[in-house]
JSON list of C-alpha atoms in Angstrom, two decimals:
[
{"chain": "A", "resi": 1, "resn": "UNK", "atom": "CA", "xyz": [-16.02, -10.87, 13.30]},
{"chain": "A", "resi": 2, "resn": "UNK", "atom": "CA", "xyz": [-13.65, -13.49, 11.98]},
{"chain": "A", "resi": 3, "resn": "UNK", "atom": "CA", "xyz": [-13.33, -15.28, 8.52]},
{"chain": "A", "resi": 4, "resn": "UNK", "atom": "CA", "xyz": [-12.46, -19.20, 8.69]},
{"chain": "A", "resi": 5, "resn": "UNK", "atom": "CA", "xyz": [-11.67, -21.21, 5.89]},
{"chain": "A", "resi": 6, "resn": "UNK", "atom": "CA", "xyz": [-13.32, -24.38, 5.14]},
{"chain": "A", "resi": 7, "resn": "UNK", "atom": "CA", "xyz": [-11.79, -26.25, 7.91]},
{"chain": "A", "resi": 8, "resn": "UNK", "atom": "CA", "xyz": [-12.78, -23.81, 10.63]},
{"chain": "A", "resi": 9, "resn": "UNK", "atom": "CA", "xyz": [-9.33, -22.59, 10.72]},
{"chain": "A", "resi": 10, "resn": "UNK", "atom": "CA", "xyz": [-9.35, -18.53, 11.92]},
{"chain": "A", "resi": 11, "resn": "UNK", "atom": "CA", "xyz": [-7.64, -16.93, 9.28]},
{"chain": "A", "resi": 12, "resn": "UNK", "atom": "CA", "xyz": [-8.37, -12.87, 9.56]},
{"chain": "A", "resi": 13, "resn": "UNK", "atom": "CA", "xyz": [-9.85, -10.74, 13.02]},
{"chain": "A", "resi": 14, "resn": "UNK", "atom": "CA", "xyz": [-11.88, -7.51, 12.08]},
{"chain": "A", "resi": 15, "resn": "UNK", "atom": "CA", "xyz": [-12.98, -5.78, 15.35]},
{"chain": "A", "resi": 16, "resn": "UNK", "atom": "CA", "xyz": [-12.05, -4.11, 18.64]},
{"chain": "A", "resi": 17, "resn": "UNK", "atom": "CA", "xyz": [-8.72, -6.04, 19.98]},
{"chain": "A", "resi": 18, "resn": "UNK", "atom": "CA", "xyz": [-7.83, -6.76, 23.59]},
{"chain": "A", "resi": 19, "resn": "UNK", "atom": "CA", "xyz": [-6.14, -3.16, 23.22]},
{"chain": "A", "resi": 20, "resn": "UNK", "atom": "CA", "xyz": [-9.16, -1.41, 22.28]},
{"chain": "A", "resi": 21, "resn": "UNK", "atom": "CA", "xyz": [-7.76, -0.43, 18.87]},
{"chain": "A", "resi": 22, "resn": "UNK", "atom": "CA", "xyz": [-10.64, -1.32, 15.92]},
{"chain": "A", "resi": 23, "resn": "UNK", "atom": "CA", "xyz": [-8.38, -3.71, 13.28]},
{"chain": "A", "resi": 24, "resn": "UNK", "atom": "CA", "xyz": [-8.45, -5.61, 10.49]},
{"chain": "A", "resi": 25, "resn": "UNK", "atom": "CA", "xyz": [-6.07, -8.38, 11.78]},
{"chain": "A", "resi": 26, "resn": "UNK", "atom": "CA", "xyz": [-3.82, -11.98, 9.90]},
{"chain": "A", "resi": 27, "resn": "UNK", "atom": "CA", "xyz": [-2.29, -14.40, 11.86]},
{"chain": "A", "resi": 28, "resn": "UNK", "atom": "CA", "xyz": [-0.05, -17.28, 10.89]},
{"chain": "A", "resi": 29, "resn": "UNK", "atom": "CA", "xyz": [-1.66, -18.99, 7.76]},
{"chain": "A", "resi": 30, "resn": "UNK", "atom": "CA", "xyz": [-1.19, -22.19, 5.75]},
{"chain": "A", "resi": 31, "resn": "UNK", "atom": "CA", "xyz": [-3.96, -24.36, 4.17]},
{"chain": "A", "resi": 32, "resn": "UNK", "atom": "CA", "xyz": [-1.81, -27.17, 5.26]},
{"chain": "A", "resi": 33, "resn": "UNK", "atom": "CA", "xyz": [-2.61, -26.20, 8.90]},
{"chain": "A", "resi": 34, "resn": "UNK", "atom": "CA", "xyz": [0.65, -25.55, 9.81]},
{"chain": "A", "resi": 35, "resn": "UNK", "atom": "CA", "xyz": [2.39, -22.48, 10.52]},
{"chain": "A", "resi": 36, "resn": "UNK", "atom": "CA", "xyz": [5.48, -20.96, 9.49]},
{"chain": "A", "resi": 37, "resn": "UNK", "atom": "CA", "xyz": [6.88, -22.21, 13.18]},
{"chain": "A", "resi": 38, "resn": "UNK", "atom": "CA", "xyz": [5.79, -25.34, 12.69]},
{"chain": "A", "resi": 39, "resn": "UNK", "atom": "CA", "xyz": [3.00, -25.47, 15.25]},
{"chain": "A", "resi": 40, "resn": "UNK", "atom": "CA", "xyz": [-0.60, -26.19, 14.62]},
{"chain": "A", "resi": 41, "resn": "UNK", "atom": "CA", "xyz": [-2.93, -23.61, 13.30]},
{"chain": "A", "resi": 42, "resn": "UNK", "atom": "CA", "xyz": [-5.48, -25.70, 15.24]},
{"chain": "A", "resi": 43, "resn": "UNK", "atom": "CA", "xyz": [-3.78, -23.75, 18.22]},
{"chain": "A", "resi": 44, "resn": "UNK", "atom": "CA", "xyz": [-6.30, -22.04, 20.25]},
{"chain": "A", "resi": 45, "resn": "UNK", "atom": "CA", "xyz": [-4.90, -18.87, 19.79]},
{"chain": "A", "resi": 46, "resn": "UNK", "atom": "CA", "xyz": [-7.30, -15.63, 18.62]},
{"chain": "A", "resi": 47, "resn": "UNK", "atom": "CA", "xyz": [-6.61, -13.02, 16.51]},
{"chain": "A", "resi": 48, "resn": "UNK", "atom": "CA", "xyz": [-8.26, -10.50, 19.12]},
{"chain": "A", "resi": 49, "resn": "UNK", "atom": "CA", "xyz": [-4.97, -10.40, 20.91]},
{"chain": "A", "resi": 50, "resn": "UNK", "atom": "CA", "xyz": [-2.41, -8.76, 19.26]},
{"chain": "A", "resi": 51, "resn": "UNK", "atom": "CA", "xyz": [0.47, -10.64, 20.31]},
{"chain": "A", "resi": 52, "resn": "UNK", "atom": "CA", "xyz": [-0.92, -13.16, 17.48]},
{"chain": "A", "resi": 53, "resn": "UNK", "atom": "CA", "xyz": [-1.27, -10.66, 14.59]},
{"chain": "A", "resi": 54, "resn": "UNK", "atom": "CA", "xyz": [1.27, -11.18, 12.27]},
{"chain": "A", "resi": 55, "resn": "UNK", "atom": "CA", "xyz": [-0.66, -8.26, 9.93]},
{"chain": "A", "resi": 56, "resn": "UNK", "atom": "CA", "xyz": [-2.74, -5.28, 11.67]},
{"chain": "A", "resi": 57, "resn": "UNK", "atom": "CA", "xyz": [-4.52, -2.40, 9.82]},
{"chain": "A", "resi": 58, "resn": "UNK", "atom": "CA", "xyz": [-6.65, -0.33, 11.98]},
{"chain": "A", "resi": 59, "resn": "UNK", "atom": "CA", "xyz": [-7.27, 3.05, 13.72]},
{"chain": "A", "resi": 60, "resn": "UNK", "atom": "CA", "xyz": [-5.81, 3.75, 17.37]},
{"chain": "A", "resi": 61, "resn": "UNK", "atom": "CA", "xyz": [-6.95, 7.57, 18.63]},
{"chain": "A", "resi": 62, "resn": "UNK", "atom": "CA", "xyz": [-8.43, 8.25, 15.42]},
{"chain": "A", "resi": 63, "resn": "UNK", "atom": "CA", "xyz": [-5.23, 7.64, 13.83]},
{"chain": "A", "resi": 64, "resn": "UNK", "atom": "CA", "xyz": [-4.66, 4.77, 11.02]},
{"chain": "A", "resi": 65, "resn": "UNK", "atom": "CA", "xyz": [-1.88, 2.41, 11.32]},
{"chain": "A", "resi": 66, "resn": "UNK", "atom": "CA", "xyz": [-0.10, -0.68, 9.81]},
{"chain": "A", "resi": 67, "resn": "UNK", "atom": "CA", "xyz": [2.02, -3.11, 11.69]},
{"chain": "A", "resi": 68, "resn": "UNK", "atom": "CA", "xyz": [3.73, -6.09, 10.29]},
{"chain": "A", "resi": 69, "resn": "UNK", "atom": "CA", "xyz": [5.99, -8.80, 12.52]},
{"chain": "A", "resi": 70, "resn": "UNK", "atom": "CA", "xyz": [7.88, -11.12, 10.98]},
{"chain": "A", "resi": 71, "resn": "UNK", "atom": "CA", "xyz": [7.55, -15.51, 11.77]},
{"chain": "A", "resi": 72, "resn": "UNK", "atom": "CA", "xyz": [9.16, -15.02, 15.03]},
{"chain": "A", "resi": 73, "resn": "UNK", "atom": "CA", "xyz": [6.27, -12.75, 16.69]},
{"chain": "A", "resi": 74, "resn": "UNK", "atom": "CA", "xyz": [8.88, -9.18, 16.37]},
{"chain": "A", "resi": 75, "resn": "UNK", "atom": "CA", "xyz": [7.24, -5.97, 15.61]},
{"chain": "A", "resi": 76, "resn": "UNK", "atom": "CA", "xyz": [9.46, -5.20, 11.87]},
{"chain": "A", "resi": 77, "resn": "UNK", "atom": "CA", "xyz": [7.75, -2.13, 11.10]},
{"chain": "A", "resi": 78, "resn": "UNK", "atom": "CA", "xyz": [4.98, -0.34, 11.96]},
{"chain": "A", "resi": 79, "resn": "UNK", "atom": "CA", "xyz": [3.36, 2.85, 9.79]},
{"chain": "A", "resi": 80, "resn": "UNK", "atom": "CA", "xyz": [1.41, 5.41, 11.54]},
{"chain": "A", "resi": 81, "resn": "UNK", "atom": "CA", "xyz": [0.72, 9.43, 11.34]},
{"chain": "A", "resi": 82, "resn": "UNK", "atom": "CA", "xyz": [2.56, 11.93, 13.49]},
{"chain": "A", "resi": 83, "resn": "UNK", "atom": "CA", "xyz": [-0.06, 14.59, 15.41]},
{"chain": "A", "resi": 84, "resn": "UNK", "atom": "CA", "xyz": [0.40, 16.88, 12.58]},
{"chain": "A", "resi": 85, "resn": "UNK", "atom": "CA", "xyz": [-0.92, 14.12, 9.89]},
{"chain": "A", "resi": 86, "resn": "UNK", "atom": "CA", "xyz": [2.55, 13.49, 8.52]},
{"chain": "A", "resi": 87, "resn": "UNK", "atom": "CA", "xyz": [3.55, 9.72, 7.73]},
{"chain": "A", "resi": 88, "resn": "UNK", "atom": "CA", "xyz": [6.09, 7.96, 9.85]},
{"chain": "A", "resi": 89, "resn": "UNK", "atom": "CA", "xyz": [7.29, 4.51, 9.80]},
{"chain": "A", "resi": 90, "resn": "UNK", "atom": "CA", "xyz": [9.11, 2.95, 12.91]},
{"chain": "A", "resi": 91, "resn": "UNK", "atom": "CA", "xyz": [11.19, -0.32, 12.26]},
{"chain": "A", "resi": 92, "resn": "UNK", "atom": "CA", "xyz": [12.79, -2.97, 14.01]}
]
């Protein structure tokens, strides 16, 4: 599933990804259409991949996880559960 906004314009993913993890996914976002990189948000780019997430919640192996990247496309931090259920959080 996806949510637009009134232009059509992709704004969240929730679903299976290209890497099989279930997510609730944000990309890039500006109501002006343009994108923190100055491209188009028009660009045919999907949310489904995760190389365009800029935001991911979701489960992987049962397991729940955040990842956030920062307006260059870099992983900054990602937030996930060690086997025995403890929090860890992974950056740069």
């Amino acid at each position: 599933m996806e949510l637009v906004d009134a232009e059509g314009r992709q704004i969240s993913f929730w679903g299976v990804d290209r890497t099989n993890y279930a997510v609730l996914a944000f990309g890039n976002y500006s109501p002006t259409g343009e994108t923190s990189a100055g491209g188009s948000h028009l660009d045919p780019y999907r949310l489904d991949d995760p190389q365009n997430q800029r935001m991911a919640v979701g489960i992987v192996d049962g397991s729940p996880f955040v990842k956030l990247k920062s307006a260059d496309g870099k992983t900054q931090i990602r937030m996930m559960l060690s086997v025995a259920g403890k929090p860890f959080i992974l950056h740069g």
